[in-house]
Short mmCIF file of N, CA and C in Angstrom, two decimals:
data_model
loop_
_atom_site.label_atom_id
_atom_site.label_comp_id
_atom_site.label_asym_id
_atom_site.label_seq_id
_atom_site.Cartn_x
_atom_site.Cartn_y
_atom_site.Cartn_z
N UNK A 1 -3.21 2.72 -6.79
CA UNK A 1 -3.10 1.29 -7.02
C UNK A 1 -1.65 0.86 -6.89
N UNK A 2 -1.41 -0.14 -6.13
CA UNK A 2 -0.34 -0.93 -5.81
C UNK A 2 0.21 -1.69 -7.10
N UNK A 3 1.43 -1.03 -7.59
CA UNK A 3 1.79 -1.67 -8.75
C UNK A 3 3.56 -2.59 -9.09
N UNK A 4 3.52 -2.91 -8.99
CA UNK A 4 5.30 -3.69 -9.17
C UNK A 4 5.76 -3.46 -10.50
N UNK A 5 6.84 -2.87 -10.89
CA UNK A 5 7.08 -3.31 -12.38
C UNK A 5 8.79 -3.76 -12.51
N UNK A 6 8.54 -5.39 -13.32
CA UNK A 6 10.18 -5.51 -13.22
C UNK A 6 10.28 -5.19 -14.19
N UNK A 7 11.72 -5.09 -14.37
CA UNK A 7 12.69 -5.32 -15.19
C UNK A 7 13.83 -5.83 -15.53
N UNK A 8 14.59 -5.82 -16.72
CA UNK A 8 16.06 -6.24 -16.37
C UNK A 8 16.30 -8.17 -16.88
N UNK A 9 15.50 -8.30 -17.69
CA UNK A 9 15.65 -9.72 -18.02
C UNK A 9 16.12 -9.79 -19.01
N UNK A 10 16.53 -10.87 -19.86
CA UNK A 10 16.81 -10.84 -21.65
C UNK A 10 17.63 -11.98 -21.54
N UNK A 11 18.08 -12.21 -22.39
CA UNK A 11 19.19 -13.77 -22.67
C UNK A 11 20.45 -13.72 -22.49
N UNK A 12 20.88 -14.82 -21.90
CA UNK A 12 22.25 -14.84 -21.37
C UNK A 12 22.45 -16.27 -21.58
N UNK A 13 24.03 -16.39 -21.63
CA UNK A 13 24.79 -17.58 -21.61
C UNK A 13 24.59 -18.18 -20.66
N UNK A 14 24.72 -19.69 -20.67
CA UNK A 14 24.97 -20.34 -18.96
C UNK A 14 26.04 -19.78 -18.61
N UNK A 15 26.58 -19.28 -17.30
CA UNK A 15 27.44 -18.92 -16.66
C UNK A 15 27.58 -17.10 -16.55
N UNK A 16 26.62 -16.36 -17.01
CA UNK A 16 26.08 -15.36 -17.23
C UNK A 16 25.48 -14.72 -16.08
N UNK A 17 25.54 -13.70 -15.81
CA UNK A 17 24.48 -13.08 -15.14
C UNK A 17 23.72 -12.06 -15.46
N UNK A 18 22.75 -11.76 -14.40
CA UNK A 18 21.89 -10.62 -14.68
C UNK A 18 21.36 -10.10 -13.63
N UNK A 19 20.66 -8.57 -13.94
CA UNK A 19 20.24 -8.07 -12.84
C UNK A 19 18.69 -7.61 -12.65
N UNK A 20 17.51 -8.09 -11.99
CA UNK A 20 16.51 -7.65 -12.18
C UNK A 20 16.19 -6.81 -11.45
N UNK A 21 15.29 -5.56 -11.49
CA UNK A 21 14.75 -4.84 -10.48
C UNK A 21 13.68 -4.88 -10.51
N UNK A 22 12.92 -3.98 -9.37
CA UNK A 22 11.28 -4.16 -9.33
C UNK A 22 10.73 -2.86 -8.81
N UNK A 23 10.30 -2.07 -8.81
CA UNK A 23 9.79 -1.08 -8.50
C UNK A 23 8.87 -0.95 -8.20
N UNK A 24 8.34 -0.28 -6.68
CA UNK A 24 6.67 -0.67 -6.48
C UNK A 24 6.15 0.94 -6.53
N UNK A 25 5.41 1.24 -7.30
CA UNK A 25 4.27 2.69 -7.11
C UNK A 25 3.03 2.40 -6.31
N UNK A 26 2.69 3.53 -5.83
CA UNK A 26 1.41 3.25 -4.96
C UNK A 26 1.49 2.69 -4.22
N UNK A 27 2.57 2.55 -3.30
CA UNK A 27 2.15 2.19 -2.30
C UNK A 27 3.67 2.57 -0.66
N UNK A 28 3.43 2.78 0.10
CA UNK A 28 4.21 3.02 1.11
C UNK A 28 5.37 2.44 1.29
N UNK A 29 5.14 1.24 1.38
CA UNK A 29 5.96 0.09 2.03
C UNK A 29 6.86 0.12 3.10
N UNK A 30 5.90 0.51 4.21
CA UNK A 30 6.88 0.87 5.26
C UNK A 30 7.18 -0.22 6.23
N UNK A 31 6.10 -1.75 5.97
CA UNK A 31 6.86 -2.43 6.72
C UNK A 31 6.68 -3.69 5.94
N UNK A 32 6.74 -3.71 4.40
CA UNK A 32 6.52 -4.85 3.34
C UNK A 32 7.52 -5.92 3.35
N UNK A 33 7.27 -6.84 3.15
CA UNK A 33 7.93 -8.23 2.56
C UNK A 33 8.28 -7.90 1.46
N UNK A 34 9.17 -7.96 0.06
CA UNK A 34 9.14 -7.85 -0.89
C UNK A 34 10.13 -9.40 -1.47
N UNK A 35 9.52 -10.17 -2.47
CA UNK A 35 10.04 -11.06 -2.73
C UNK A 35 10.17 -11.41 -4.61
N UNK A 36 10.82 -12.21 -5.28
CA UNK A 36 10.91 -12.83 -6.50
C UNK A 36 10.79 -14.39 -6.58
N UNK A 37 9.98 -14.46 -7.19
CA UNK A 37 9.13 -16.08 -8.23
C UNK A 37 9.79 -16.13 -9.04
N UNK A 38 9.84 -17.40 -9.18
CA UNK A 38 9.36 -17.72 -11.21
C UNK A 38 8.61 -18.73 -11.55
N UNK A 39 8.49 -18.99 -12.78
CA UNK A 39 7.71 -19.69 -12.83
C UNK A 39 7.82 -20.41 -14.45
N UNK A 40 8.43 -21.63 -14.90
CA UNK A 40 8.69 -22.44 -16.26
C UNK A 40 7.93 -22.51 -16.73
N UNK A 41 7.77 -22.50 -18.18
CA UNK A 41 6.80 -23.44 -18.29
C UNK A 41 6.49 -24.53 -18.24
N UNK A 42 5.04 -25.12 -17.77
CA UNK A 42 4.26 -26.28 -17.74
C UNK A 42 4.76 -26.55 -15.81
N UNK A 43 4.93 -25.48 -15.08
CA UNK A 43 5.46 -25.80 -14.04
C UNK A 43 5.15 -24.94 -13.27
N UNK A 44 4.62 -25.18 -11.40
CA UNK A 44 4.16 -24.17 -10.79
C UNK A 44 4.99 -22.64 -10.37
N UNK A 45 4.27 -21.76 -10.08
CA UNK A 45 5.39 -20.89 -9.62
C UNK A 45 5.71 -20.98 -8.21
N UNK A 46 7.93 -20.87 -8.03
CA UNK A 46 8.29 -21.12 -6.98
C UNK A 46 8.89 -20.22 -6.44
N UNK A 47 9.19 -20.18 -5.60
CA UNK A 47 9.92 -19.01 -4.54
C UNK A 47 11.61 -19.46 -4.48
N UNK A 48 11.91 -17.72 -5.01
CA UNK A 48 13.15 -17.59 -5.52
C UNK A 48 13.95 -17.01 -4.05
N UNK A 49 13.79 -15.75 -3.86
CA UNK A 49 14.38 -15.14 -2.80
C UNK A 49 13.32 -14.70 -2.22
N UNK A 50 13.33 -13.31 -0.75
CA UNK A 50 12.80 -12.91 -0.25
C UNK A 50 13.42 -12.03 1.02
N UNK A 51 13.25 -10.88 0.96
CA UNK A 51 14.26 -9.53 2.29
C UNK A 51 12.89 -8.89 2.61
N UNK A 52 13.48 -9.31 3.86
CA UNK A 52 12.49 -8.09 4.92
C UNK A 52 12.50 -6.86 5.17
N UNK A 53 12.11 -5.89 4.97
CA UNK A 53 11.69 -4.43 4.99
C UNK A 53 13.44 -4.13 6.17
N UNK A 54 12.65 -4.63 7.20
CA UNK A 54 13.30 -4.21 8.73
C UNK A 54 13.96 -5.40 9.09
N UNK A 55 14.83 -4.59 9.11
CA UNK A 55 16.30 -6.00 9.43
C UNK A 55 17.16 -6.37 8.43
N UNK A 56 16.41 -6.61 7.51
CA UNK A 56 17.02 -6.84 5.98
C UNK A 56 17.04 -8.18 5.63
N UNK A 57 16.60 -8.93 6.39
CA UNK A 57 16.93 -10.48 6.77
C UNK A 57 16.78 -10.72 5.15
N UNK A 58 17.46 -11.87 4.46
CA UNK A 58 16.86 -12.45 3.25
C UNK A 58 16.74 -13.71 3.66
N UNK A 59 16.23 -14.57 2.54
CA UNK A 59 15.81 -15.80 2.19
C UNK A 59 16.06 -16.71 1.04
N UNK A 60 16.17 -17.83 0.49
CA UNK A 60 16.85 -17.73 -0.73
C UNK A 60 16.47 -19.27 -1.02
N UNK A 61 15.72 -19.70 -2.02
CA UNK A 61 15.70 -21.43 -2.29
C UNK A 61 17.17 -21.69 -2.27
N UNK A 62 16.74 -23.39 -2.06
CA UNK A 62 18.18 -24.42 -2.04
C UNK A 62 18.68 -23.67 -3.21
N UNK A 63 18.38 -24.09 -4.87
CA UNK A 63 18.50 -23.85 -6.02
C UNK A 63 19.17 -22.48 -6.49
N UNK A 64 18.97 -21.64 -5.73
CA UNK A 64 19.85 -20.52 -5.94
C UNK A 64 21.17 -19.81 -4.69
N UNK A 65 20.58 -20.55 -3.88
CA UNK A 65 21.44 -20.49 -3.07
C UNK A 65 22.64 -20.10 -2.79
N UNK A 66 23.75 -19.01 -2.81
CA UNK A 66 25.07 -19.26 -3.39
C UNK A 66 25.13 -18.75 -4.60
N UNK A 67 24.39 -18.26 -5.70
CA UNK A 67 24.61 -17.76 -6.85
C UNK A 67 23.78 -16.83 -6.68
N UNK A 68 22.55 -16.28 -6.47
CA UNK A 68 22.06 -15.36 -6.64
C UNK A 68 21.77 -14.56 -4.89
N UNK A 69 21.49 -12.88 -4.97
CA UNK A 69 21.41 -11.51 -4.55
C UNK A 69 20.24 -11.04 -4.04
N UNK A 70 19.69 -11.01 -3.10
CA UNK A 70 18.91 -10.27 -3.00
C UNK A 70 18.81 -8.68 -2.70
N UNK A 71 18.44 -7.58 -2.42
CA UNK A 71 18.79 -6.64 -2.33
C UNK A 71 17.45 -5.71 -2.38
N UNK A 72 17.42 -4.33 -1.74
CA UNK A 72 16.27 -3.61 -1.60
C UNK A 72 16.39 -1.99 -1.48
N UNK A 73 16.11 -1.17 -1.92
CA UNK A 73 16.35 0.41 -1.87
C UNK A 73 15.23 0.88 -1.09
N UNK A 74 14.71 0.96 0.39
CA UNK A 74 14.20 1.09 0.67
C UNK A 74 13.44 2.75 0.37
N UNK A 75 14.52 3.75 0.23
CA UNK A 75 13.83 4.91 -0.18
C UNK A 75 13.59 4.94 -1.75
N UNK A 76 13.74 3.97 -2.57
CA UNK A 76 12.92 3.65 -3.85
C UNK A 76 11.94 2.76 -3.91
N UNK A 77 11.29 2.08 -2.64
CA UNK A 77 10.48 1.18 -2.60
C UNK A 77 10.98 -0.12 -3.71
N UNK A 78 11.87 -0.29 -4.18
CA UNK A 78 12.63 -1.25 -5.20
C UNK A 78 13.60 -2.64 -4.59
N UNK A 79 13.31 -3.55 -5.34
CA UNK A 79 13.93 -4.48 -4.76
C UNK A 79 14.78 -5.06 -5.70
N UNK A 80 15.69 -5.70 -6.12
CA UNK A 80 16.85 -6.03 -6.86
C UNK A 80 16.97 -7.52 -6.67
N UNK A 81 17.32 -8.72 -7.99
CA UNK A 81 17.84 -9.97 -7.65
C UNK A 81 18.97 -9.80 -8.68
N UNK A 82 20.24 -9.73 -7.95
CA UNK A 82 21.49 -10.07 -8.80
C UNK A 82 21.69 -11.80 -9.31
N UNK A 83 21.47 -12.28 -10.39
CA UNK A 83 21.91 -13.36 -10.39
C UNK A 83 23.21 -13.56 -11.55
N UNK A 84 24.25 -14.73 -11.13
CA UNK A 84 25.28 -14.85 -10.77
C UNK A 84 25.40 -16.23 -11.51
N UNK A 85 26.48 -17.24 -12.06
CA UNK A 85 26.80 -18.09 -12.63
C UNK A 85 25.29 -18.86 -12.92
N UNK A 86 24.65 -17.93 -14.06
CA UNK A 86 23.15 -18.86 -14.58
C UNK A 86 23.04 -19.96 -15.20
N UNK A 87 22.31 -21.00 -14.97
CA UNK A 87 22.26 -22.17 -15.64
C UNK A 87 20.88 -22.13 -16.61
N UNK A 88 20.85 -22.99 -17.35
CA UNK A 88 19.73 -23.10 -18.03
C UNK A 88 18.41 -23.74 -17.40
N UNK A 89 18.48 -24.58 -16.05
CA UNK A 89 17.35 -24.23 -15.64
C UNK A 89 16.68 -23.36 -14.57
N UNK A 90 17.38 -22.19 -14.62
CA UNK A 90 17.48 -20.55 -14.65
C UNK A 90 16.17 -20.36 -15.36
N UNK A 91 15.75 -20.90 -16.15
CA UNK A 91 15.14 -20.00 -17.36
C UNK A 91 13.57 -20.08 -17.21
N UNK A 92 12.72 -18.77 -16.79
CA UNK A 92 11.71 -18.83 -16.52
C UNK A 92 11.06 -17.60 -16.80
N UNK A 93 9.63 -17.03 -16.15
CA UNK A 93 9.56 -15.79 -15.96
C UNK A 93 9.56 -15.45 -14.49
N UNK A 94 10.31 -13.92 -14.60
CA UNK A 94 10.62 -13.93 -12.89
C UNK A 94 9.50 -12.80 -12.60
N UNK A 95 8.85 -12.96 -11.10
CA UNK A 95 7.88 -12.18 -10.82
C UNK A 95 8.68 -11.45 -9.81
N UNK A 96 8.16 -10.54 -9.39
CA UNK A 96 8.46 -9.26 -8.08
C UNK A 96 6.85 -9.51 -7.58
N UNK A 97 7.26 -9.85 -5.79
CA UNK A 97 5.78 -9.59 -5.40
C UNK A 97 6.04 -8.83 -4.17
N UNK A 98 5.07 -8.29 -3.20
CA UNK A 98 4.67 -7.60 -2.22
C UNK A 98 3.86 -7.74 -1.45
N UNK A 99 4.10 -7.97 -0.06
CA UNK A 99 3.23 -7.87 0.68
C UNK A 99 3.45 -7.39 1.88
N UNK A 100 1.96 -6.93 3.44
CA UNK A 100 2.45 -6.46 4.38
C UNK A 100 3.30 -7.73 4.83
N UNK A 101 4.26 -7.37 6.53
CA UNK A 101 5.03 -8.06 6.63
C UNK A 101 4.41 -9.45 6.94
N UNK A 102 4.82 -10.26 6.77
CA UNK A 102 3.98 -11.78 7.48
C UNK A 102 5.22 -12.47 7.95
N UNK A 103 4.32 -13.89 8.94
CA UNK A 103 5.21 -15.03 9.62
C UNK A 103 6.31 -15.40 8.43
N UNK A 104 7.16 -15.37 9.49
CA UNK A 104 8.61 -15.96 8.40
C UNK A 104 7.93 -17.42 7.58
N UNK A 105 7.22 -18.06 8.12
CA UNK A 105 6.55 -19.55 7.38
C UNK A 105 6.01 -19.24 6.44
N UNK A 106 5.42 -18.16 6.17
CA UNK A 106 4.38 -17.57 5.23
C UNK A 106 5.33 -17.07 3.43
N UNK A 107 6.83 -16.49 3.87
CA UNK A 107 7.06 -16.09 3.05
C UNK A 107 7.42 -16.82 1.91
N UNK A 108 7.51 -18.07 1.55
CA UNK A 108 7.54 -18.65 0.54
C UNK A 108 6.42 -19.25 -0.04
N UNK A 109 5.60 -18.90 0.32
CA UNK A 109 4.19 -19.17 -0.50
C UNK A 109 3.67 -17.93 -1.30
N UNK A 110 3.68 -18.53 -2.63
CA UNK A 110 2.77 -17.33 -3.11
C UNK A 110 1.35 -16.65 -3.03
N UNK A 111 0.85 -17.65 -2.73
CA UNK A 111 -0.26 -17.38 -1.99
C UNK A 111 -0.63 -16.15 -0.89
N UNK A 112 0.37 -16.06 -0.71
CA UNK A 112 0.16 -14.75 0.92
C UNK A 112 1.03 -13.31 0.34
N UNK A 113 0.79 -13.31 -0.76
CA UNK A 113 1.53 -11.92 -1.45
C UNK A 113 0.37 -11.33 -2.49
N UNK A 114 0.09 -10.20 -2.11
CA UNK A 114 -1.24 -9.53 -2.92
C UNK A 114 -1.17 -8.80 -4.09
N UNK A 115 0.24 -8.26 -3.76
CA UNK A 115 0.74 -7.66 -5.22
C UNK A 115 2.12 -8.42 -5.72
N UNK A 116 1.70 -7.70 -7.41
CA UNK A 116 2.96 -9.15 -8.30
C UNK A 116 3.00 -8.16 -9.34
N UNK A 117 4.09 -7.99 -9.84
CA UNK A 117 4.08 -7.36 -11.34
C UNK A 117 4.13 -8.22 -12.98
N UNK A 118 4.66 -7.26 -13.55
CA UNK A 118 3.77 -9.03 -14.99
C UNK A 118 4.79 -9.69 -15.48
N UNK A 119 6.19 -9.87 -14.43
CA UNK A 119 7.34 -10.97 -15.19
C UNK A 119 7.84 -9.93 -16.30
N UNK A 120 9.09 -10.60 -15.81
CA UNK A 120 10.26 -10.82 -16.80
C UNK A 120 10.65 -11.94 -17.30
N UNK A 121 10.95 -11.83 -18.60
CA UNK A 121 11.89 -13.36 -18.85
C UNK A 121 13.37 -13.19 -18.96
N UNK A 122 13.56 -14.18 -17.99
CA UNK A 122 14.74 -14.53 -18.09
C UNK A 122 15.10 -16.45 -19.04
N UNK A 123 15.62 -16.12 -19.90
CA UNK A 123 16.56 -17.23 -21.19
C UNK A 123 17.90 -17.52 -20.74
N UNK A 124 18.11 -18.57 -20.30
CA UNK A 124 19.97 -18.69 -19.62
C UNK A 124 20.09 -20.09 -21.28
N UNK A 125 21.00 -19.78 -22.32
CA UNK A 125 21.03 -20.74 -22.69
C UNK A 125 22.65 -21.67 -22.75
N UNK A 126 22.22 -23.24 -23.24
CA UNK A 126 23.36 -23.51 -22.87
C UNK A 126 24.54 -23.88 -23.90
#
């Protein structure tokens, strides 16, 4: 079974950072998408970053743009979001998801990612 597990969240100051990782078991990932959500409460979940297996290409909302990391260990199947001068509306739970590779259009929808692990929270306060 295809499993993600993050870690690496907890409370921080605004202007704080942190580092999450994600680790996938069960599964290959020899030519996966691997990306990070979050999701507020009372609010949908949105697409944070996103690196391609091959190439390395990343992706990154407006909103983090410039402050936060993406990053990937390909022989740990693990993917990494460094984030960098946090604000408080930073503050959510962050998901790790997975999928095979898809259309670059595809990768910010959560919808087209089959595996997700169960969040972290991240608290930026101010």
């Amino acid at each position: 079974q295809v499993q993600p597990v993050e870690s690496g969240g907890g409370l921080v100051q605004a202007g704080g950072s942190l580092r999450l990782s994600c680790v996938v078991s069960g599964r290959a990932g020899n030519n996966d998408d691997m990306a990070w959500f979050r999701q507020a409460p009372g609010n949908e979940r949105e697409f944070v970053a996103a690196m391609r297996r091959s190439g390395g290409h990343t992706y990154y909302s407006d909103s983090v743009k410039g402050r936060f990391t993406i990053s990937r260990d390909n022989a740990k199947n693990a993917v990494y979001l460094q984030m960098n001068s946090l604000k408080p509306e930073d503050t959510a739970v962050y998901y790790c998801a997975v999928n095979n590779r898809m259309a670059l259009s595809a990768l910010r929808n959560s919808a087209n990612y089959a595996y997700w692990g169960q969040g972290t929270q991240v608290t930026v306060s101010s």
